[in-house]
Short mmCIF file of C-alpha atoms in Angstrom, two decimals:
data_model
loop_
_atom_site.label_atom_id
_atom_site.label_comp_id
_atom_site.label_asym_id
_atom_site.label_seq_id
_atom_site.Cartn_x
_atom_site.Cartn_y
_atom_site.Cartn_z
CA MET A 65 96.47 44.88 26.65
CA GLN A 66 95.18 41.98 24.54
CA VAL A 67 93.06 39.60 26.63
CA THR A 68 91.21 36.50 25.49
CA VAL A 69 87.48 36.11 26.09
CA PRO A 70 88.01 33.09 28.40
CA GLU A 71 90.45 35.19 30.44
CA ILE A 72 87.79 37.90 30.77
CA TYR A 73 85.27 35.29 31.93
CA ASP A 74 87.69 33.79 34.45
CA ALA A 75 88.72 37.17 35.88
CA SER A 76 85.09 38.31 36.16
CA TYR A 77 84.00 35.06 37.78
CA ALA A 78 86.84 35.23 40.31
CA ALA A 79 86.02 38.86 41.19
CA LEU A 80 82.33 38.11 41.70
CA ILE A 81 83.04 35.06 43.85
CA HIS A 82 85.53 37.06 45.91
CA HIS A 83 82.85 39.65 46.62
CA GLY A 84 80.22 37.17 47.75
CA ALA A 85 78.37 35.87 44.70
CA GLY A 86 77.34 32.22 44.54
CA THR A 87 78.95 29.98 41.95
CA ASP A 88 75.87 29.76 39.71
CA GLN A 89 75.15 33.47 39.96
CA ALA A 90 78.77 34.41 39.26
CA ALA A 91 78.90 32.11 36.23
CA HIS A 92 75.88 33.73 34.57
CA VAL A 93 77.06 37.29 35.22
CA ALA A 94 80.62 36.54 34.13
CA GLU A 95 79.27 35.05 30.91
CA ALA A 96 77.36 38.29 30.23
CA VAL A 97 80.47 40.40 30.90
CA ALA A 98 82.60 38.25 28.59
CA ARG A 99 79.97 38.28 25.84
CA ALA A 100 79.72 42.07 25.99
CA GLU A 101 83.48 42.41 25.55
CA GLU A 102 83.49 39.76 22.82
CA THR A 103 81.03 41.79 20.76
CA GLY A 104 82.66 45.16 21.44
CA ASN A 105 80.02 46.39 23.90
CA VAL A 106 82.51 47.90 26.32
CA ILE A 107 79.92 49.82 28.34
CA CYS A 108 78.23 46.59 29.45
CA GLY A 109 81.42 44.58 29.93
CA LEU A 110 84.37 44.97 32.28
CA TYR A 111 83.39 48.62 32.72
CA TYR A 112 80.52 47.39 34.94
CA LEU A 113 82.37 44.73 36.93
CA GLU A 114 83.58 46.96 39.75
CA SER A 115 80.02 48.17 40.31
CA TYR A 116 78.75 44.58 40.54
CA CYS A 117 81.41 43.78 43.11
CA THR A 118 80.90 46.94 45.15
CA GLN A 119 77.15 46.36 45.33
CA LEU A 120 77.63 42.72 46.29
CA LYS A 121 79.63 43.92 49.28
CA SER A 122 77.15 46.66 50.22
CA GLY A 123 74.17 44.33 49.84
CA ARG A 124 72.54 46.37 47.11
CA VAL A 125 72.44 43.17 45.05
CA ASP A 126 71.97 39.71 46.56
CA GLY A 127 74.52 37.40 44.98
CA GLN A 128 73.30 34.27 46.74
CA VAL A 129 69.53 34.35 46.21
CA THR A 130 67.80 31.66 44.14
CA PRO A 131 65.25 32.99 41.61
CA VAL A 132 61.67 31.76 41.87
CA VAL A 133 59.93 30.73 38.63
CA SER A 134 56.15 30.54 38.22
CA ALA A 135 53.56 30.44 35.43
CA PRO A 136 50.61 32.81 36.08
CA ARG A 137 49.15 31.67 32.73
CA PRO A 138 50.18 28.79 30.43
CA ALA A 139 52.10 31.11 28.08
CA SER A 140 53.26 33.61 30.71
CA ILE A 141 56.38 32.71 32.67
CA MET A 142 57.56 34.82 35.60
CA ALA A 143 61.06 34.69 37.07
CA ASP A 144 61.38 36.62 40.33
CA ALA A 145 65.03 37.63 40.77
CA LYS A 146 64.42 38.40 44.46
CA PHE A 147 66.68 41.47 44.20
CA GLY A 148 69.51 39.40 42.79
CA PHE A 149 71.17 39.50 39.39
CA ALA A 150 69.02 39.46 36.24
CA GLN A 151 71.16 36.89 34.42
CA PRO A 152 70.48 33.87 36.68
CA ALA A 153 66.79 34.79 36.92
CA PHE A 154 66.49 34.84 33.13
CA ALA A 155 68.34 31.52 32.90
CA ALA A 156 65.98 29.97 35.43
CA GLY A 157 62.85 31.01 33.55
CA LEU A 158 64.04 30.52 29.97
CA PRO A 159 63.47 26.74 29.59
CA ARG A 160 59.82 27.00 30.63
CA ALA A 161 59.31 30.04 28.40
CA ILE A 162 60.77 28.19 25.41
CA GLU A 163 58.53 25.21 26.10
CA ALA A 164 55.48 27.48 26.32
CA ALA A 165 56.38 29.29 23.09
CA ARG A 166 56.74 26.02 21.21
CA GLU A 167 53.38 24.83 22.50
CA MET A 168 51.44 28.08 22.16
CA GLY A 169 53.29 29.80 19.33
CA VAL A 170 53.97 32.88 21.47
CA ALA A 171 55.00 33.19 25.12
CA THR A 172 56.29 35.87 27.46
CA LEU A 173 59.01 35.75 30.07
CA SER A 174 58.91 38.40 32.79
CA VAL A 175 61.90 38.97 35.05
CA ALA A 176 60.95 40.87 38.18
CA HIS A 177 62.85 42.67 40.95
CA ALA A 178 66.24 42.33 39.30
CA HIS A 179 69.56 44.10 39.26
CA THR A 180 70.32 45.96 36.03
CA CYS A 181 70.66 43.49 33.17
CA THR A 182 73.13 45.74 31.29
CA SER A 183 73.26 44.25 27.75
CA LEU A 184 69.68 43.38 26.82
CA GLY A 185 70.75 41.73 23.58
CA PHE A 186 72.64 39.13 25.62
CA PHE A 187 69.25 37.69 26.52
CA THR A 188 67.42 37.97 23.21
CA GLU A 189 70.27 36.20 21.40
CA GLN A 190 69.84 33.28 23.79
CA ILE A 191 66.19 33.08 22.78
CA ALA A 192 67.11 33.18 19.09
CA ALA A 193 69.68 30.41 19.59
CA THR A 194 66.73 28.07 20.21
CA GLY A 195 65.10 29.00 16.88
CA LEU A 196 62.65 31.49 18.36
CA ILE A 197 62.37 35.22 17.70
CA GLY A 198 63.33 37.09 20.85
CA ILE A 199 62.13 40.60 21.73
CA GLY A 200 63.12 42.16 25.04
CA MET A 201 62.92 45.39 26.97
CA THR A 202 63.92 46.73 30.38
CA ASN A 203 63.65 49.92 32.38
CA ALA A 204 66.48 51.65 34.23
CA SER A 205 67.22 54.52 36.59
CA PRO A 206 65.67 57.86 35.54
CA VAL A 207 67.94 59.77 33.16
CA VAL A 208 65.61 60.77 30.28
CA ALA A 209 63.40 63.87 30.33
CA PRO A 210 60.21 64.23 28.26
CA PRO A 211 60.53 66.37 25.11
CA GLY A 212 60.59 70.00 26.19
CA GLY A 213 61.32 69.06 29.81
CA ASN A 214 64.40 69.12 31.99
CA LYS A 215 63.73 66.49 34.69
CA ALA A 216 64.35 62.80 34.15
CA VAL A 217 61.30 60.54 34.32
CA ILE A 218 62.27 57.28 32.63
CA GLY A 219 65.48 55.36 32.03
CA THR A 220 67.35 54.70 28.82
CA ASN A 221 64.79 51.86 28.55
CA PRO A 222 66.34 49.76 25.77
CA ILE A 223 64.67 47.42 23.29
CA ALA A 224 66.37 44.41 21.72
CA MET A 225 65.31 41.93 19.05
CA THR A 226 67.12 38.90 17.70
CA VAL A 227 65.93 36.84 14.73
CA PRO A 228 67.28 33.29 14.50
CA GLY A 229 69.51 32.31 11.60
CA ASP A 230 72.12 29.76 10.64
CA PRO A 231 74.88 29.82 11.75
CA ALA A 232 74.43 33.30 13.29
CA PRO A 233 71.35 35.45 13.96
CA ALA A 234 69.74 36.80 10.80
CA MET A 235 69.12 40.11 12.57
CA HIS A 236 70.11 41.50 15.95
CA PHE A 237 69.71 44.96 17.42
CA ASP A 238 69.92 46.32 20.94
CA PHE A 239 69.50 50.03 21.48
CA SER A 240 68.40 52.45 24.14
CA THR A 241 65.35 54.58 23.48
CA SER A 242 67.38 57.55 24.66
CA ALA A 243 69.56 59.36 22.14
CA VAL A 244 72.61 57.70 23.67
CA ALA A 245 73.54 55.38 26.52
CA LEU A 246 74.37 57.19 29.75
CA GLY A 247 77.73 55.42 29.85
CA LYS A 248 78.90 57.30 26.76
CA ILE A 249 78.42 60.59 28.57
CA THR A 250 80.24 59.44 31.70
CA MET A 251 83.07 58.15 29.49
CA ALA A 252 83.21 61.49 27.66
CA LYS A 253 83.45 63.31 30.99
CA ALA A 254 86.26 61.02 32.17
CA ALA A 255 88.12 61.63 28.90
CA GLY A 256 87.62 65.40 29.05
CA GLU A 257 85.68 65.38 25.79
CA THR A 258 82.54 67.20 24.68
CA ILE A 259 79.37 65.44 23.55
CA PRO A 260 77.33 66.10 20.40
CA LEU A 261 74.28 68.33 20.54
CA GLY A 262 71.12 66.26 20.67
CA TRP A 263 72.29 63.88 23.37
CA ALA A 264 71.24 65.76 26.49
CA VAL A 265 69.93 68.92 28.12
CA ASP A 266 71.22 70.82 31.14
CA GLN A 267 69.31 71.59 34.34
CA ASP A 268 67.39 74.33 32.54
CA GLY A 269 66.32 72.06 29.68
CA GLN A 270 68.76 73.64 27.22
CA PRO A 271 70.75 71.46 24.78
CA THR A 272 74.37 71.06 25.89
CA THR A 273 77.71 69.69 24.68
CA ASP A 274 79.17 69.63 28.21
CA PRO A 275 79.02 66.09 29.68
CA GLU A 276 79.11 67.42 33.24
CA ALA A 277 76.12 69.68 32.55
CA ALA A 278 74.39 66.75 30.88
CA LEU A 279 74.89 64.55 33.94
CA LYS A 280 73.30 67.27 36.07
CA GLY A 281 70.45 67.60 33.59
CA ALA A 282 68.96 64.74 31.58
CA LEU A 283 69.28 62.71 28.42
CA VAL A 284 66.79 63.17 25.60
CA SER A 285 64.92 60.50 23.65
CA ALA A 286 66.12 59.23 20.29
CA GLY A 287 63.94 60.76 17.58
CA GLY A 288 62.20 63.18 19.92
CA TYR A 289 58.55 62.29 20.56
CA LYS A 290 58.89 59.00 18.67
CA GLY A 291 61.66 57.71 20.89
CA TRP A 292 59.86 59.07 23.94
CA GLY A 293 56.83 56.94 23.03
CA PHE A 294 58.97 53.82 22.74
CA GLY A 295 60.61 54.60 26.09
CA LEU A 296 57.21 54.89 27.75
CA MET A 297 56.10 51.63 26.15
CA VAL A 298 59.15 49.90 27.64
CA GLU A 299 58.45 51.46 31.04
CA LEU A 300 54.87 50.22 31.11
CA LEU A 301 55.74 46.68 30.02
CA ALA A 302 58.97 46.22 31.98
CA ALA A 303 57.67 47.72 35.21
CA GLY A 304 53.91 47.40 34.93
CA LEU A 305 53.69 43.79 33.77
CA THR A 306 56.37 42.48 36.12
CA GLY A 307 55.41 44.34 39.30
CA SER A 308 58.88 45.87 39.41
CA VAL A 309 59.76 49.47 40.22
CA ASN A 310 59.28 52.46 37.96
CA SER A 311 62.42 54.13 36.69
CA LEU A 312 61.54 57.08 38.94
CA ASP A 313 62.07 54.90 42.00
CA VAL A 314 65.60 53.67 41.25
CA SER A 315 68.68 55.60 42.29
CA GLY A 316 71.82 55.60 40.13
CA LEU A 317 72.58 52.10 38.92
CA LYS A 318 76.27 52.27 39.84
CA LEU A 319 75.92 53.92 43.24
CA PRO A 320 77.55 51.62 45.80
CA ASP A 321 74.82 51.94 48.42
CA GLY A 322 71.07 52.27 48.43
CA ALA A 323 67.99 50.17 47.88
CA PRO A 324 68.23 47.23 45.44
CA HIS A 325 67.50 48.12 41.83
CA GLY A 326 64.33 46.03 41.63
CA LEU A 327 64.02 46.54 37.87
CA GLY A 328 61.95 44.52 35.41
CA GLN A 329 62.57 42.91 32.05
CA PHE A 330 59.89 41.72 29.65
CA TYR A 331 60.57 39.26 26.85
CA ILE A 332 58.39 37.99 24.02
CA LEU A 333 59.26 34.62 22.48
CA ILE A 334 57.75 33.86 19.07
CA ASP A 335 57.97 30.59 17.18
CA PRO A 336 58.12 31.56 13.49
CA ALA A 337 57.28 27.98 12.49
CA THR A 338 53.74 28.61 13.75
CA HIS A 339 53.10 30.60 10.58
CA GLY A 340 54.58 28.21 8.05
CA ASP A 341 57.22 29.57 5.67
CA HIS A 342 55.80 33.07 5.49
CA PHE A 343 58.26 34.61 7.93
CA ALA A 344 61.34 33.22 6.22
CA ASP A 345 60.06 34.27 2.79
CA ARG A 346 59.22 37.80 3.84
CA PHE A 347 62.55 38.22 5.66
CA ALA A 348 64.44 36.98 2.59
CA ARG A 349 62.59 39.48 0.41
CA VAL A 350 63.76 42.38 2.55
CA ALA A 351 67.28 40.99 3.00
CA ASP A 352 67.73 40.63 -0.76
CA ALA A 353 66.62 44.23 -1.36
CA ILE A 354 69.11 45.48 1.23
CA ALA A 355 71.94 43.36 -0.17
CA GLU A 356 71.53 45.03 -3.57
CA GLN A 357 72.58 48.37 -2.09
CA ASP A 358 76.21 49.19 -1.41
CA GLY A 359 76.61 49.89 2.27
CA GLY A 360 73.15 48.66 3.20
CA ARG A 361 72.98 46.07 5.94
CA ILE A 362 70.62 44.34 8.31
CA PRO A 363 71.35 45.23 11.95
CA GLY A 364 73.62 42.66 13.53
CA ALA A 365 74.23 40.75 10.31
CA ASN A 366 77.87 39.63 10.08
CA ARG A 367 78.48 41.02 13.54
CA LYS A 368 82.17 40.89 14.39
CA VAL A 369 83.06 38.66 17.32
CA LEU A 370 86.46 39.22 18.89
CA VAL A 371 88.91 36.51 19.87
CA ASP A 372 91.34 38.84 21.61
CA VAL A 373 89.95 41.95 23.26
CA GLY A 374 91.89 45.16 23.69
CA VAL A 375 91.46 46.19 27.34
CA PRO A 376 93.05 49.36 28.76
CA ASP A 377 95.92 48.45 31.08
CA ALA A 378 94.45 50.34 34.04
CA LEU A 379 91.06 48.64 33.64
CA TRP A 380 92.58 45.16 33.44
CA ALA A 381 94.73 45.85 36.50
CA SER A 382 91.58 46.96 38.33
CA VAL A 383 89.72 43.81 37.26
CA LYS A 384 92.53 41.56 38.45
CA GLY A 385 92.68 43.50 41.70
CA LEU A 386 88.99 42.79 42.38
CA SER A 387 89.78 39.14 43.07
CA ALA A 388 93.04 39.72 44.96
#
């Protein structure tokens, strides 16, 4: 099924409204869903819409709440999602964070007590669109065990960074600090496929290729101890600096019932103009060296953006049914 990006937005918006979201809240979330599909990030797109709708109905996410924005310090902006969606909370705090970054050179934007933000890069690319470097991180439900362990302690805890460019970002990456996103394992299970070794361990802490055993066990960090360190860094900043919950205290993100997610996101906004032309010069030096090598590329450079998106027939029928 070939579906246009505006059709994805419209169908997502209608489904969210039908399940109780406010117009502003639904618009921001639908935009995130459409952008994920537009860039080929299927895990964070329509795949998540049913969960949003189910949790709107159960009350696990508040689709009507208005975020509260404050400034604890001149360069520190806080957007309290009030157990609503992350997207409208980020949108509410972003203008003040941009203003602070332009004045101070560097600013932070904390989003507290939010529903899962799914695609973290969706937010950092908005920062970069204003000419600022955007770095973001968020915690998630516990699915990653420490190296040598078998019990999950932290989430996939992704990190994203977008560097502004013209007409598109000069660099953009968004990756989980786990070896793989949890969604890839659930999709492998649904498809009856195995998973590569190095993605997860079973309940006994043994490496496994069985997605069902992996879901009963835990994911592992990308790069072993190195990825584990990055995951802990994200946990401390996303939860500790926002006053949000630890990964340990969040049940499965797609479970229909339960306490609100209450997760945190932490963003750093940097104005490269603060440092003259040094940033642009140093970036160009690296970019030129990469361009000289066949197959070498900067993450996110020349990222393909889809006009028509291939959506499985059953998924599109389900999406349309959510607003019926």
